[in-house]
Short mmCIF file of N, CA and C and ligand atoms in Angstrom, two decimals:
data_model
loop_
_atom_site.label_atom_id
_atom_site.label_comp_id
_atom_site.label_asym_id
_atom_site.label_seq_id
_atom_site.Cartn_x
_atom_site.Cartn_y
_atom_site.Cartn_z
N MET A 1 -27.30 98.61 72.92
CA MET A 1 -27.13 98.37 71.48
C MET A 1 -28.17 99.17 70.71
N LYS A 2 -27.66 99.87 69.69
CA LYS A 2 -28.56 100.59 68.78
C LYS A 2 -28.25 100.17 67.36
N ILE A 3 -29.30 100.03 66.56
CA ILE A 3 -29.16 99.56 65.18
C ILE A 3 -29.41 100.69 64.22
N SER A 4 -28.54 100.77 63.22
CA SER A 4 -28.85 101.63 62.08
C SER A 4 -28.60 100.81 60.82
N VAL A 5 -29.36 101.10 59.78
CA VAL A 5 -29.21 100.37 58.53
C VAL A 5 -29.09 101.34 57.36
N ASP A 6 -28.38 100.88 56.34
CA ASP A 6 -28.22 101.65 55.12
C ASP A 6 -29.12 101.01 54.06
N THR A 7 -30.30 101.56 53.88
CA THR A 7 -31.25 100.94 52.96
C THR A 7 -30.79 101.08 51.50
N GLU A 8 -29.91 102.04 51.23
CA GLU A 8 -29.37 102.16 49.86
C GLU A 8 -28.51 100.94 49.54
N SER A 9 -27.73 100.48 50.53
CA SER A 9 -26.83 99.34 50.31
C SER A 9 -27.56 98.00 50.37
N CYS A 10 -28.63 97.92 51.12
CA CYS A 10 -29.37 96.67 51.33
C CYS A 10 -29.73 96.04 49.98
N VAL A 11 -29.44 94.73 49.85
CA VAL A 11 -29.75 94.02 48.60
C VAL A 11 -30.95 93.08 48.76
N SER A 12 -31.72 93.28 49.83
CA SER A 12 -33.00 92.57 50.02
C SER A 12 -32.83 91.06 50.14
N SER A 13 -31.71 90.63 50.71
CA SER A 13 -31.46 89.19 50.79
C SER A 13 -32.27 88.49 51.89
N GLY A 14 -32.61 89.22 52.93
CA GLY A 14 -33.48 88.67 53.97
C GLY A 14 -32.79 87.90 55.09
N GLN A 15 -31.47 87.78 55.06
CA GLN A 15 -30.80 87.04 56.15
C GLN A 15 -31.11 87.63 57.52
N CYS A 16 -31.13 88.94 57.60
CA CYS A 16 -31.36 89.59 58.90
C CYS A 16 -32.74 89.21 59.45
N VAL A 17 -33.72 89.09 58.59
CA VAL A 17 -35.08 88.74 59.02
C VAL A 17 -35.13 87.29 59.50
N LEU A 18 -34.41 86.42 58.80
CA LEU A 18 -34.37 85.01 59.21
C LEU A 18 -33.70 84.86 60.57
N LEU A 19 -32.64 85.64 60.80
CA LEU A 19 -31.88 85.52 62.04
C LEU A 19 -32.56 86.22 63.22
N ALA A 20 -33.13 87.37 62.98
CA ALA A 20 -33.69 88.18 64.08
C ALA A 20 -35.05 88.76 63.66
N PRO A 21 -36.06 87.91 63.59
CA PRO A 21 -37.36 88.34 63.05
C PRO A 21 -38.11 89.33 63.92
N GLU A 22 -37.73 89.46 65.17
CA GLU A 22 -38.39 90.45 66.03
C GLU A 22 -37.76 91.83 65.87
N THR A 23 -36.61 91.87 65.23
CA THR A 23 -35.89 93.14 65.08
C THR A 23 -35.95 93.67 63.66
N PHE A 24 -35.92 92.76 62.69
CA PHE A 24 -35.88 93.19 61.29
C PHE A 24 -37.10 92.67 60.52
N ASP A 25 -37.51 93.45 59.53
CA ASP A 25 -38.52 93.03 58.58
C ASP A 25 -38.09 93.56 57.22
N GLN A 26 -38.86 93.23 56.20
CA GLN A 26 -38.54 93.72 54.86
C GLN A 26 -39.73 94.46 54.29
N ASN A 27 -39.43 95.55 53.58
CA ASN A 27 -40.45 96.32 52.89
C ASN A 27 -41.17 95.43 51.89
N GLU A 28 -42.48 95.47 51.90
CA GLU A 28 -43.25 94.58 51.02
C GLU A 28 -43.02 94.89 49.55
N GLU A 29 -42.69 96.12 49.22
CA GLU A 29 -42.55 96.49 47.81
C GLU A 29 -41.19 96.12 47.22
N ASP A 30 -40.12 96.47 47.93
CA ASP A 30 -38.79 96.26 47.34
C ASP A 30 -37.91 95.31 48.16
N GLY A 31 -38.41 94.82 49.28
CA GLY A 31 -37.64 93.88 50.08
C GLY A 31 -36.53 94.48 50.92
N LYS A 32 -36.43 95.79 50.90
CA LYS A 32 -35.38 96.45 51.68
C LYS A 32 -35.67 96.30 53.17
N VAL A 33 -34.60 96.27 53.93
CA VAL A 33 -34.71 96.06 55.37
C VAL A 33 -35.50 97.19 56.05
N VAL A 34 -36.30 96.76 57.04
CA VAL A 34 -37.02 97.68 57.91
C VAL A 34 -36.66 97.30 59.34
N VAL A 35 -36.26 98.25 60.13
CA VAL A 35 -35.92 97.96 61.53
C VAL A 35 -37.16 98.11 62.39
N LEU A 36 -37.57 97.00 63.03
CA LEU A 36 -38.75 97.02 63.89
C LEU A 36 -38.39 97.48 65.29
N ALA A 37 -37.17 97.15 65.73
CA ALA A 37 -36.76 97.47 67.10
C ALA A 37 -35.34 98.03 67.08
N PRO A 38 -35.19 99.36 66.99
CA PRO A 38 -33.85 99.97 66.92
C PRO A 38 -32.99 99.67 68.15
N GLU A 39 -33.64 99.37 69.27
CA GLU A 39 -32.91 98.99 70.48
C GLU A 39 -33.43 97.62 70.91
N PRO A 40 -32.87 96.54 70.33
CA PRO A 40 -33.43 95.20 70.54
C PRO A 40 -33.27 94.72 71.98
N PRO A 41 -34.20 93.87 72.43
CA PRO A 41 -34.12 93.32 73.77
C PRO A 41 -32.92 92.39 73.90
N GLU A 42 -32.48 92.19 75.14
CA GLU A 42 -31.29 91.38 75.43
C GLU A 42 -31.33 90.02 74.72
N GLY A 43 -32.49 89.38 74.73
CA GLY A 43 -32.61 88.04 74.16
C GLY A 43 -32.39 87.97 72.67
N GLU A 44 -32.46 89.09 71.97
CA GLU A 44 -32.34 89.10 70.51
C GLU A 44 -30.97 89.64 70.08
N ARG A 45 -30.17 90.09 71.02
CA ARG A 45 -28.94 90.81 70.63
C ARG A 45 -27.91 89.93 69.93
N GLU A 46 -27.77 88.69 70.37
CA GLU A 46 -26.80 87.82 69.71
C GLU A 46 -27.23 87.56 68.26
N ALA A 47 -28.53 87.39 68.06
CA ALA A 47 -29.03 87.18 66.70
C ALA A 47 -28.79 88.43 65.85
N VAL A 48 -28.92 89.60 66.46
CA VAL A 48 -28.68 90.85 65.74
C VAL A 48 -27.20 90.96 65.36
N ARG A 49 -26.33 90.55 66.27
CA ARG A 49 -24.89 90.56 65.94
C ARG A 49 -24.61 89.62 64.77
N GLN A 50 -25.24 88.47 64.78
CA GLN A 50 -25.06 87.52 63.67
C GLN A 50 -25.57 88.13 62.37
N ALA A 51 -26.68 88.85 62.45
CA ALA A 51 -27.23 89.49 61.25
C ALA A 51 -26.24 90.52 60.71
N GLU A 52 -25.62 91.28 61.61
CA GLU A 52 -24.63 92.27 61.17
C GLU A 52 -23.49 91.58 60.43
N LEU A 53 -23.02 90.46 60.98
CA LEU A 53 -21.89 89.75 60.38
C LEU A 53 -22.27 89.06 59.07
N THR A 54 -23.52 88.64 58.98
CA THR A 54 -23.97 87.84 57.84
C THR A 54 -24.46 88.69 56.67
N CYS A 55 -24.89 89.88 56.94
CA CYS A 55 -25.47 90.73 55.88
C CYS A 55 -24.49 90.84 54.71
N PRO A 56 -24.90 90.43 53.51
CA PRO A 56 -23.98 90.44 52.36
C PRO A 56 -23.63 91.84 51.87
N ALA A 57 -24.42 92.82 52.31
CA ALA A 57 -24.18 94.21 51.85
C ALA A 57 -23.53 95.06 52.94
N ALA A 58 -23.25 94.47 54.09
CA ALA A 58 -22.72 95.23 55.23
C ALA A 58 -23.57 96.47 55.49
N ALA A 59 -24.87 96.26 55.45
CA ALA A 59 -25.81 97.38 55.58
C ALA A 59 -26.28 97.62 57.01
N ILE A 60 -25.86 96.74 57.93
CA ILE A 60 -26.31 96.85 59.33
C ILE A 60 -25.16 97.35 60.18
N ARG A 61 -25.42 98.39 60.95
CA ARG A 61 -24.41 98.95 61.86
C ARG A 61 -24.94 98.89 63.29
N LEU A 62 -24.09 98.40 64.20
CA LEU A 62 -24.45 98.36 65.61
C LEU A 62 -23.57 99.30 66.40
N THR A 63 -24.16 100.04 67.29
CA THR A 63 -23.37 100.93 68.16
C THR A 63 -23.79 100.71 69.60
S1 LIG B 1 -29.27 90.92 55.50
FE1 LIG B 1 -28.51 92.93 54.80
S2 LIG B 1 -28.92 92.95 52.59
FE2 LIG B 1 -30.16 91.30 53.48
S3 LIG B 1 -32.19 92.26 53.89
FE3 LIG B 1 -30.94 92.40 55.78
S4 LIG B 1 -29.94 94.42 55.66
FE4 LIG B 1 -30.67 93.92 53.60
#
């Protein structure tokens, strides 16, 4: 699994951080998503899938 995000689309809602805090963080200035682990460990992958589905801006892409 590899993660890519569209920071232009991100609306700084923070759901991804709540769901997968070891993979996602938010920029302190504008709240935009920051990917901490582009290739998340097995134990975090289901949470990352949930983040992809939950993101209100559809800004998270998994490949
Ligand atoms: S859930 Fe989506 S819109 Fe919200 S901070 Fe994460 S990437 Fe941005």
